[in-house]
Amino acid sequence: MIISIDGPAGSGKSTIAELLSQKLKFVHFNSGLLYRGIAAHLLKNGEDISSVEHMVVPITLKTKFVDGIQHVIVNDVDYTAHLKDNEVSVAAPVVSKNIHFRRIIDNCQRAFAREHNCVIDGRDIGSYVFPNADVKFYLDCTAEERANRRFKELKGAIPYQQLLDEINARDYIDKTKDIAPLVVPADANVIDSTNLTIEQVLDVLYLKVKDKLKK
Ligand code: DC
């Protein structure tokens, strides 16, 4: 069974996907980590990130779970420890513009999902990678509330207005990009989390999935 959760950056997809997968005893598959794994691999090999968008090199991409942690392995090297490095975070969006790498990532996700019940979060999961997902969610939230949450998370270290501007800029890029833009997938359950707690969002998703399991 595949449950997809798409939505804009900062809408809480990852947190909710993790909690929902725990509740259902499914695997939480984080698709962004695959982009990050390839980015880490390219950086380690000294590639010039500005030329990555059009690069076509054969790579083998694998992902596996060890003690609940998603590992990403590129050409037999495990990059798990570097997936959240700052330079990897900067390079991952460039990788996501490369059609060749996207195909490799899509195939890796599809191969994994054939063998596991999973909750997969990302930006193109229900719309493109798994248009036949069993239950699709689109987790929305106003830009103002996302900026507000981030402001609290960072304990005011970055001004609210700057965070809001960054979120609006990111939304614009995600929604207008040529390849796999962020859209509400057909048949998706749209959940607006602006005025909901994490527990309330989780309850809504869990009940929808339970409903589907009964059918
Ligand atoms: O969610 P994240 O920051 O870990 O994602 C890393 C990059 O990969 C980000 O630039 C968006 C891109 N991405 C994507 O294009 N499609 C996905 N399903 C997941 C991530």
PDB file of C-alpha atoms and ligand atoms in Angstrom:
ATOM      1  CA  MET A   1       0.000   0.000   0.000  1.00  0.00           C
ATOM      2  CA  ILE A   2       1.279   3.463  -0.895  1.00  0.00           C
ATOM      3  CA  ILE A   3       0.242   6.627   0.896  1.00  0.00           C
ATOM      4  CA  SER A   4       1.516   9.832  -0.670  1.00  0.00           C
ATOM      5  CA  ILE A   5       1.873  13.171   1.091  1.00  0.00           C
ATOM      6  CA  ASP A   6       2.706  16.177  -1.056  1.00  0.00           C
ATOM      7  CA  GLY A   7       2.703  19.822  -0.155  1.00  0.00           C
ATOM      8  CA  PRO A   8       4.757  22.993  -0.057  1.00  0.00           C
ATOM      9  CA  ALA A   9       8.050  23.299   1.830  1.00  0.00           C
ATOM     10  CA  GLY A  10       7.525  23.720   5.562  1.00  0.00           C
ATOM     11  CA  SER A  11       3.976  22.346   5.619  1.00  0.00           C
ATOM     12  CA  GLY A  12       4.985  19.555   8.018  1.00  0.00           C
ATOM     13  CA  LYS A  13       4.823  16.683   5.501  1.00  0.00           C
ATOM     14  CA  SER A  14       7.884  14.938   6.831  1.00  0.00           C
ATOM     15  CA  THR A  15       6.825  15.100  10.480  1.00  0.00           C
ATOM     16  CA  ILE A  16       3.335  13.876   9.654  1.00  0.00           C
ATOM     17  CA  ALA A  17       4.645  11.148   7.328  1.00  0.00           C
ATOM     18  CA  GLU A  18       6.891   9.871  10.118  1.00  0.00           C
ATOM     19  CA  LEU A  19       4.103   9.846  12.725  1.00  0.00           C
ATOM     20  CA  LEU A  20       1.574   8.297  10.351  1.00  0.00           C
ATOM     21  CA  SER A  21       3.984   5.561   9.291  1.00  0.00           C
ATOM     22  CA  GLN A  22       4.677   4.717  12.951  1.00  0.00           C
ATOM     23  CA  LYS A  23       0.960   4.505  13.686  1.00  0.00           C
ATOM     24  CA  LEU A  24       0.312   2.267  10.672  1.00  0.00           C
ATOM     25  CA  LYS A  25       3.560   0.275  11.037  1.00  0.00           C
ATOM     26  CA  PHE A  26       4.475   1.312   7.507  1.00  0.00           C
ATOM     27  CA  VAL A  27       7.882   2.512   6.307  1.00  0.00           C
ATOM     28  CA  HIS A  28       8.377   6.280   6.091  1.00  0.00           C
ATOM     29  CA  PHE A  29      10.147   6.863   2.798  1.00  0.00           C
ATOM     30  CA  ASN A  30      11.618  10.358   2.495  1.00  0.00           C
ATOM     31  CA  SER A  31      12.042  11.053  -1.225  1.00  0.00           C
ATOM     32  CA  GLY A  32      14.115  14.213  -0.679  1.00  0.00           C
ATOM     33  CA  LEU A  33      16.929  12.102   0.793  1.00  0.00           C
ATOM     34  CA  LEU A  34      17.507  10.499  -2.631  1.00  0.00           C
ATOM     35  CA  TYR A  35      18.133  13.940  -4.175  1.00  0.00           C
ATOM     36  CA  ARG A  36      20.429  14.669  -1.288  1.00  0.00           C
ATOM     37  CA  GLY A  37      22.302  11.355  -1.728  1.00  0.00           C
ATOM     38  CA  ILE A  38      23.095  12.108  -5.349  1.00  0.00           C
ATOM     39  CA  ALA A  39      24.106  15.657  -4.416  1.00  0.00           C
ATOM     40  CA  ALA A  40      26.487  14.306  -1.741  1.00  0.00           C
ATOM     41  CA  HIS A  41      27.965  11.859  -4.247  1.00  0.00           C
ATOM     42  CA  LEU A  42      28.574  14.588  -6.847  1.00  0.00           C
ATOM     43  CA  LEU A  43      30.169  16.878  -4.259  1.00  0.00           C
ATOM     44  CA  LYS A  44      32.451  14.098  -3.024  1.00  0.00           C
ATOM     45  CA  ASN A  45      33.588  13.534  -6.600  1.00  0.00           C
ATOM     46  CA  GLY A  46      34.440  17.210  -6.961  1.00  0.00           C
ATOM     47  CA  GLU A  47      31.756  17.958  -9.562  1.00  0.00           C
ATOM     48  CA  ASP A  48      30.946  21.577 -10.306  1.00  0.00           C
ATOM     49  CA  ILE A  49      27.389  21.906  -8.999  1.00  0.00           C
ATOM     50  CA  SER A  50      26.527  24.671 -11.445  1.00  0.00           C
ATOM     51  CA  SER A  51      26.875  22.142 -14.289  1.00  0.00           C
ATOM     52  CA  VAL A  52      24.833  19.404 -12.609  1.00  0.00           C
ATOM     53  CA  GLU A  53      21.509  20.379 -14.189  1.00  0.00           C
ATOM     54  CA  HIS A  54      22.473  18.895 -17.561  1.00  0.00           C
ATOM     55  CA  MET A  55      24.914  16.200 -16.437  1.00  0.00           C
ATOM     56  CA  VAL A  56      24.293  12.627 -17.643  1.00  0.00           C
ATOM     57  CA  VAL A  57      26.418  10.046 -15.829  1.00  0.00           C
ATOM     58  CA  PRO A  58      25.436   6.467 -15.013  1.00  0.00           C
ATOM     59  CA  ILE A  59      25.002   5.886 -11.273  1.00  0.00           C
ATOM     60  CA  THR A  60      23.487   3.161  -9.141  1.00  0.00           C
ATOM     61  CA  LEU A  61      21.176   4.469  -6.431  1.00  0.00           C
ATOM     62  CA  LYS A  62      19.969   2.309  -3.568  1.00  0.00           C
ATOM     63  CA  THR A  63      18.090   3.013  -0.369  1.00  0.00           C
ATOM     64  CA  LYS A  64      17.571   0.732   2.609  1.00  0.00           C
ATOM     65  CA  PHE A  65      16.406   1.007   6.198  1.00  0.00           C
ATOM     66  CA  VAL A  66      18.761   0.129   9.037  1.00  0.00           C
ATOM     67  CA  ASP A  67      17.300   0.407  12.568  1.00  0.00           C
ATOM     68  CA  GLY A  68      14.566   2.666  11.208  1.00  0.00           C
ATOM     69  CA  ILE A  69      17.009   5.031   9.502  1.00  0.00           C
ATOM     70  CA  GLN A  70      16.818   5.528   5.756  1.00  0.00           C
ATOM     71  CA  HIS A  71      20.244   5.034   4.184  1.00  0.00           C
ATOM     72  CA  VAL A  72      21.137   6.299   0.715  1.00  0.00           C
ATOM     73  CA  ILE A  73      23.856   4.512  -1.227  1.00  0.00           C
ATOM     74  CA  VAL A  74      25.276   5.810  -4.493  1.00  0.00           C
ATOM     75  CA  ASN A  75      27.721   3.651  -6.472  1.00  0.00           C
ATOM     76  CA  ASP A  76      28.092   1.466  -3.366  1.00  0.00           C
ATOM     77  CA  VAL A  77      29.098   4.379  -1.081  1.00  0.00           C
ATOM     78  CA  ASP A  78      26.775   5.115   1.855  1.00  0.00           C
ATOM     79  CA  TYR A  79      26.148   8.889   2.117  1.00  0.00           C
ATOM     80  CA  THR A  80      23.680   8.765   5.009  1.00  0.00           C
ATOM     81  CA  ALA A  81      25.861  10.785   7.400  1.00  0.00           C
ATOM     82  CA  HIS A  82      26.097  13.680   4.915  1.00  0.00           C
ATOM     83  CA  LEU A  83      22.513  14.037   3.737  1.00  0.00           C
ATOM     84  CA  LYS A  84      21.785  17.068   5.933  1.00  0.00           C
ATOM     85  CA  ASP A  85      25.137  18.843   5.348  1.00  0.00           C
ATOM     86  CA  ASN A  86      24.692  22.435   4.347  1.00  0.00           C
ATOM     87  CA  GLU A  87      26.469  22.096   1.006  1.00  0.00           C
ATOM     88  CA  VAL A  88      24.290  19.069   0.234  1.00  0.00           C
ATOM     89  CA  SER A  89      21.156  21.119   1.017  1.00  0.00           C
ATOM     90  CA  VAL A  90      22.352  23.740  -1.454  1.00  0.00           C
ATOM     91  CA  ALA A  91      23.185  21.201  -4.198  1.00  0.00           C
ATOM     92  CA  ALA A  92      20.022  19.035  -3.869  1.00  0.00           C
ATOM     93  CA  PRO A  93      17.699  21.541  -5.617  1.00  0.00           C
ATOM     94  CA  VAL A  94      20.083  21.553  -8.597  1.00  0.00           C
ATOM     95  CA  VAL A  95      19.969  17.748  -8.734  1.00  0.00           C
ATOM     96  CA  SER A  96      16.162  17.986  -8.739  1.00  0.00           C
ATOM     97  CA  LYS A  97      16.321  19.938 -12.031  1.00  0.00           C
ATOM     98  CA  ASN A  98      18.207  17.132 -13.786  1.00  0.00           C
ATOM     99  CA  ILE A  99      15.828  14.835 -15.716  1.00  0.00           C
ATOM    100  CA  HIS A 100      18.351  11.983 -15.904  1.00  0.00           C
ATOM    101  CA  PHE A 101      18.798  11.913 -12.114  1.00  0.00           C
ATOM    102  CA  ARG A 102      15.049  12.322 -11.547  1.00  0.00           C
ATOM    103  CA  ARG A 103      14.395   9.160 -13.599  1.00  0.00           C
ATOM    104  CA  ILE A 104      16.904   7.208 -11.525  1.00  0.00           C
ATOM    105  CA  ILE A 105      15.286   8.509  -8.317  1.00  0.00           C
ATOM    106  CA  ASP A 106      11.751   7.724  -9.554  1.00  0.00           C
ATOM    107  CA  ASN A 107      12.771   4.158 -10.431  1.00  0.00           C
ATOM    108  CA  CYS A 108      14.385   3.693  -7.029  1.00  0.00           C
ATOM    109  CA  GLN A 109      11.174   4.845  -5.294  1.00  0.00           C
ATOM    110  CA  ARG A 110       8.942   2.643  -7.438  1.00  0.00           C
ATOM    111  CA  ALA A 111      11.127  -0.430  -6.912  1.00  0.00           C
ATOM    112  CA  PHE A 112      11.056   0.125  -3.138  1.00  0.00           C
ATOM    113  CA  ALA A 113       7.292   0.662  -3.020  1.00  0.00           C
ATOM    114  CA  ARG A 114       6.624  -2.562  -4.900  1.00  0.00           C
ATOM    115  CA  GLU A 115       7.894  -4.454  -1.866  1.00  0.00           C
ATOM    116  CA  HIS A 116       6.894  -2.343   1.132  1.00  0.00           C
ATOM    117  CA  ASN A 117       3.857  -0.636   2.592  1.00  0.00           C
ATOM    118  CA  CYS A 118       4.989   2.959   2.752  1.00  0.00           C
ATOM    119  CA  VAL A 119       4.127   6.549   3.481  1.00  0.00           C
ATOM    120  CA  ILE A 120       6.073   8.681   0.992  1.00  0.00           C
ATOM    121  CA  ASP A 121       6.361  12.430   1.266  1.00  0.00           C
ATOM    122  CA  GLY A 122       7.648  14.851  -1.325  1.00  0.00           C
ATOM    123  CA  ARG A 123       6.517  17.334  -3.931  1.00  0.00           C
ATOM    124  CA  ASP A 124       5.628  15.117  -6.880  1.00  0.00           C
ATOM    125  CA  ILE A 125       4.672  11.821  -5.262  1.00  0.00           C
ATOM    126  CA  GLY A 126       0.900  11.577  -5.782  1.00  0.00           C
ATOM    127  CA  SER A 127       0.971  13.711  -8.921  1.00  0.00           C
ATOM    128  CA  TYR A 128       3.782  12.080 -10.839  1.00  0.00           C
ATOM    129  CA  VAL A 129       5.738   9.247  -9.202  1.00  0.00           C
ATOM    130  CA  PHE A 130       2.728   7.330  -7.854  1.00  0.00           C
ATOM    131  CA  PRO A 131      -0.410   8.615  -9.610  1.00  0.00           C
ATOM    132  CA  ASN A 132      -2.116   5.374  -8.492  1.00  0.00           C
ATOM    133  CA  ALA A 133      -1.179   5.698  -4.809  1.00  0.00           C
ATOM    134  CA  ASP A 134      -3.832   4.115  -2.576  1.00  0.00           C
ATOM    135  CA  VAL A 135      -4.421   7.267  -0.518  1.00  0.00           C
ATOM    136  CA  LYS A 136      -3.131  10.686  -1.557  1.00  0.00           C
ATOM    137  CA  PHE A 137      -2.800  13.715   0.659  1.00  0.00           C
ATOM    138  CA  TYR A 138      -1.871  17.299  -0.074  1.00  0.00           C
ATOM    139  CA  LEU A 139      -0.830  19.021   3.114  1.00  0.00           C
ATOM    140  CA  ASP A 140      -1.337  22.739   2.764  1.00  0.00           C
ATOM    141  CA  CYS A 141      -0.685  25.664   5.110  1.00  0.00           C
ATOM    142  CA  THR A 142      -0.574  29.423   4.561  1.00  0.00           C
ATOM    143  CA  ALA A 143       2.847  30.963   3.933  1.00  0.00           C
ATOM    144  CA  GLU A 144       2.299  33.214   6.973  1.00  0.00           C
ATOM    145  CA  GLU A 145       1.751  30.274   9.323  1.00  0.00           C
ATOM    146  CA  ARG A 146       4.719  28.361   7.904  1.00  0.00           C
ATOM    147  CA  ALA A 147       6.915  31.442   8.448  1.00  0.00           C
ATOM    148  CA  ASN A 148       5.490  31.757  11.947  1.00  0.00           C
ATOM    149  CA  ARG A 149       6.312  28.111  12.811  1.00  0.00           C
ATOM    150  CA  ARG A 150       9.837  28.467  11.432  1.00  0.00           C
ATOM    151  CA  PHE A 151      10.290  31.736  13.362  1.00  0.00           C
ATOM    152  CA  LYS A 152       9.392  29.967  16.623  1.00  0.00           C
ATOM    153  CA  GLU A 153      11.584  26.962  15.744  1.00  0.00           C
ATOM    154  CA  LEU A 154      14.572  29.279  15.210  1.00  0.00           C
ATOM    155  CA  LYS A 155      13.674  31.201  18.394  1.00  0.00           C
ATOM    156  CA  GLY A 156      13.592  34.481  16.501  1.00  0.00           C
ATOM    157  CA  ALA A 157      17.167  34.184  15.153  1.00  0.00           C
ATOM    158  CA  ILE A 158      15.989  35.187  11.659  1.00  0.00           C
ATOM    159  CA  PRO A 159      13.413  37.981  11.204  1.00  0.00           C
ATOM    160  CA  TYR A 160       9.848  36.837  10.457  1.00  0.00           C
ATOM    161  CA  GLN A 161       9.620  38.912   7.282  1.00  0.00           C
ATOM    162  CA  GLN A 162      12.782  37.337   5.850  1.00  0.00           C
ATOM    163  CA  LEU A 163      11.408  33.843   6.528  1.00  0.00           C
ATOM    164  CA  LEU A 164       8.093  34.767   4.906  1.00  0.00           C
ATOM    165  CA  ASP A 165       9.871  36.146   1.819  1.00  0.00           C
ATOM    166  CA  GLU A 166      11.981  32.977   1.547  1.00  0.00           C
ATOM    167  CA  ILE A 167       8.889  30.761   1.807  1.00  0.00           C
ATOM    168  CA  ASN A 168       7.029  32.754  -0.845  1.00  0.00           C
ATOM    169  CA  ALA A 169      10.063  32.593  -3.156  1.00  0.00           C
ATOM    170  CA  ARG A 170      10.386  28.835  -2.603  1.00  0.00           C
ATOM    171  CA  ASP A 171       6.657  28.284  -3.293  1.00  0.00           C
ATOM    172  CA  TYR A 172       6.924  30.240  -6.513  1.00  0.00           C
ATOM    173  CA  ILE A 173       9.869  28.130  -7.719  1.00  0.00           C
ATOM    174  CA  ASP A 174       8.205  24.840  -6.695  1.00  0.00           C
ATOM    175  CA  LYS A 175       4.889  25.683  -8.371  1.00  0.00           C
ATOM    176  CA  THR A 176       6.259  27.122 -11.614  1.00  0.00           C
ATOM    177  CA  LYS A 177       9.217  24.841 -12.360  1.00  0.00           C
ATOM    178  CA  ASP A 178       9.182  22.995 -15.693  1.00  0.00           C
ATOM    179  CA  ILE A 179       9.762  19.508 -14.324  1.00  0.00           C
ATOM    180  CA  ALA A 180       7.262  18.031 -11.877  1.00  0.00           C
ATOM    181  CA  PRO A 181       5.900  21.307 -10.462  1.00  0.00           C
ATOM    182  CA  LEU A 182       4.104  21.209  -7.130  1.00  0.00           C
ATOM    183  CA  VAL A 183       0.387  20.674  -7.808  1.00  0.00           C
ATOM    184  CA  VAL A 184      -2.532  19.197  -5.902  1.00  0.00           C
ATOM    185  CA  PRO A 185      -2.647  15.604  -7.226  1.00  0.00           C
ATOM    186  CA  ALA A 186      -5.908  14.360  -8.752  1.00  0.00           C
ATOM    187  CA  ASP A 187      -8.069  12.677  -6.070  1.00  0.00           C
ATOM    188  CA  ALA A 188      -5.884  14.010  -3.248  1.00  0.00           C
ATOM    189  CA  ASN A 189      -7.341  14.732   0.173  1.00  0.00           C
ATOM    190  CA  VAL A 190      -6.385  18.363   0.762  1.00  0.00           C
ATOM    191  CA  ILE A 191      -5.703  19.085   4.423  1.00  0.00           C
ATOM    192  CA  ASP A 192      -5.099  22.664   5.458  1.00  0.00           C
ATOM    193  CA  SER A 193      -3.004  22.504   8.616  1.00  0.00           C
ATOM    194  CA  THR A 194      -2.939  26.275   9.218  1.00  0.00           C
ATOM    195  CA  ASN A 195      -5.164  26.109  12.293  1.00  0.00           C
ATOM    196  CA  LEU A 196      -4.542  22.506  13.312  1.00  0.00           C
ATOM    197  CA  THR A 197      -2.060  20.930  15.718  1.00  0.00           C
ATOM    198  CA  ILE A 198       0.189  18.077  14.570  1.00  0.00           C
ATOM    199  CA  GLU A 199      -2.018  15.630  16.504  1.00  0.00           C
ATOM    200  CA  GLN A 200      -5.158  16.926  14.786  1.00  0.00           C
ATOM    201  CA  VAL A 201      -3.580  16.610  11.331  1.00  0.00           C
ATOM    202  CA  LEU A 202      -2.377  13.116  12.171  1.00  0.00           C
ATOM    203  CA  ASP A 203      -5.877  12.092  13.280  1.00  0.00           C
ATOM    204  CA  VAL A 204      -7.433  13.313  10.021  1.00  0.00           C
ATOM    205  CA  LEU A 205      -4.924  11.398   7.891  1.00  0.00           C
ATOM    206  CA  TYR A 206      -5.086   8.275  10.017  1.00  0.00           C
ATOM    207  CA  LEU A 207      -8.892   8.112   9.820  1.00  0.00           C
ATOM    208  CA  LYS A 208      -8.816   8.510   6.023  1.00  0.00           C
ATOM    209  CA  VAL A 209      -6.325   5.655   5.697  1.00  0.00           C
ATOM    210  CA  LYS A 210      -8.308   3.458   8.103  1.00  0.00           C
ATOM    211  CA  ASP A 211     -11.414   4.105   5.997  1.00  0.00           C
ATOM    212  CA  LYS A 212      -9.569   3.001   2.901  1.00  0.00           C
ATOM    213  CA  LEU A 213      -8.246  -0.141   4.617  1.00  0.00           C
ATOM    214  CA  LYS A 214     -11.823  -1.152   5.517  1.00  0.00           C
ATOM    215  CA  LYS A 215     -12.933  -1.018   1.863  1.00  0.00           C
TER     216      LYS A 215
HETATM  217  O1   DC B   1      12.647  17.896   1.001  1.00  0.00           O
HETATM  218  P1   DC B   1      14.160  18.085   0.835  1.00  0.00           P
HETATM  219  O2   DC B   1      14.655  19.480   1.203  1.00  0.00           O
HETATM  220  O3   DC B   1      14.953  17.021   1.516  1.00  0.00           O
HETATM  221  O4   DC B   1      14.406  17.924  -0.752  1.00  0.00           O
HETATM  222  C1   DC B   1      15.672  18.086  -1.347  1.00  0.00           C
HETATM  223  C2   DC B   1      15.499  18.620  -2.758  1.00  0.00           C
HETATM  224  O5   DC B   1      14.886  17.644  -3.607  1.00  0.00           O
HETATM  225  C3   DC B   1      14.623  19.856  -2.852  1.00  0.00           C
HETATM  226  O6   DC B   1      15.263  20.784  -3.697  1.00  0.00           O
HETATM  227  C4   DC B   1      13.359  19.412  -3.511  1.00  0.00           C
HETATM  228  C5   DC B   1      13.737  18.182  -4.256  1.00  0.00           C
HETATM  229  N1   DC B   1      12.673  17.177  -4.221  1.00  0.00           N
HETATM  230  C6   DC B   1      11.901  16.986  -5.357  1.00  0.00           C
HETATM  231  O7   DC B   1      12.086  17.680  -6.363  1.00  0.00           O
HETATM  232  N2   DC B   1      10.931  16.026  -5.349  1.00  0.00           N
HETATM  233  C7   DC B   1      10.717  15.272  -4.245  1.00  0.00           C
HETATM  234  N3   DC B   1       9.781  14.326  -4.249  1.00  0.00           N
HETATM  235  C8   DC B   1      11.497  15.483  -3.067  1.00  0.00           C
HETATM  236  C9   DC B   1      12.469  16.455  -3.099  1.00  0.00           C
END
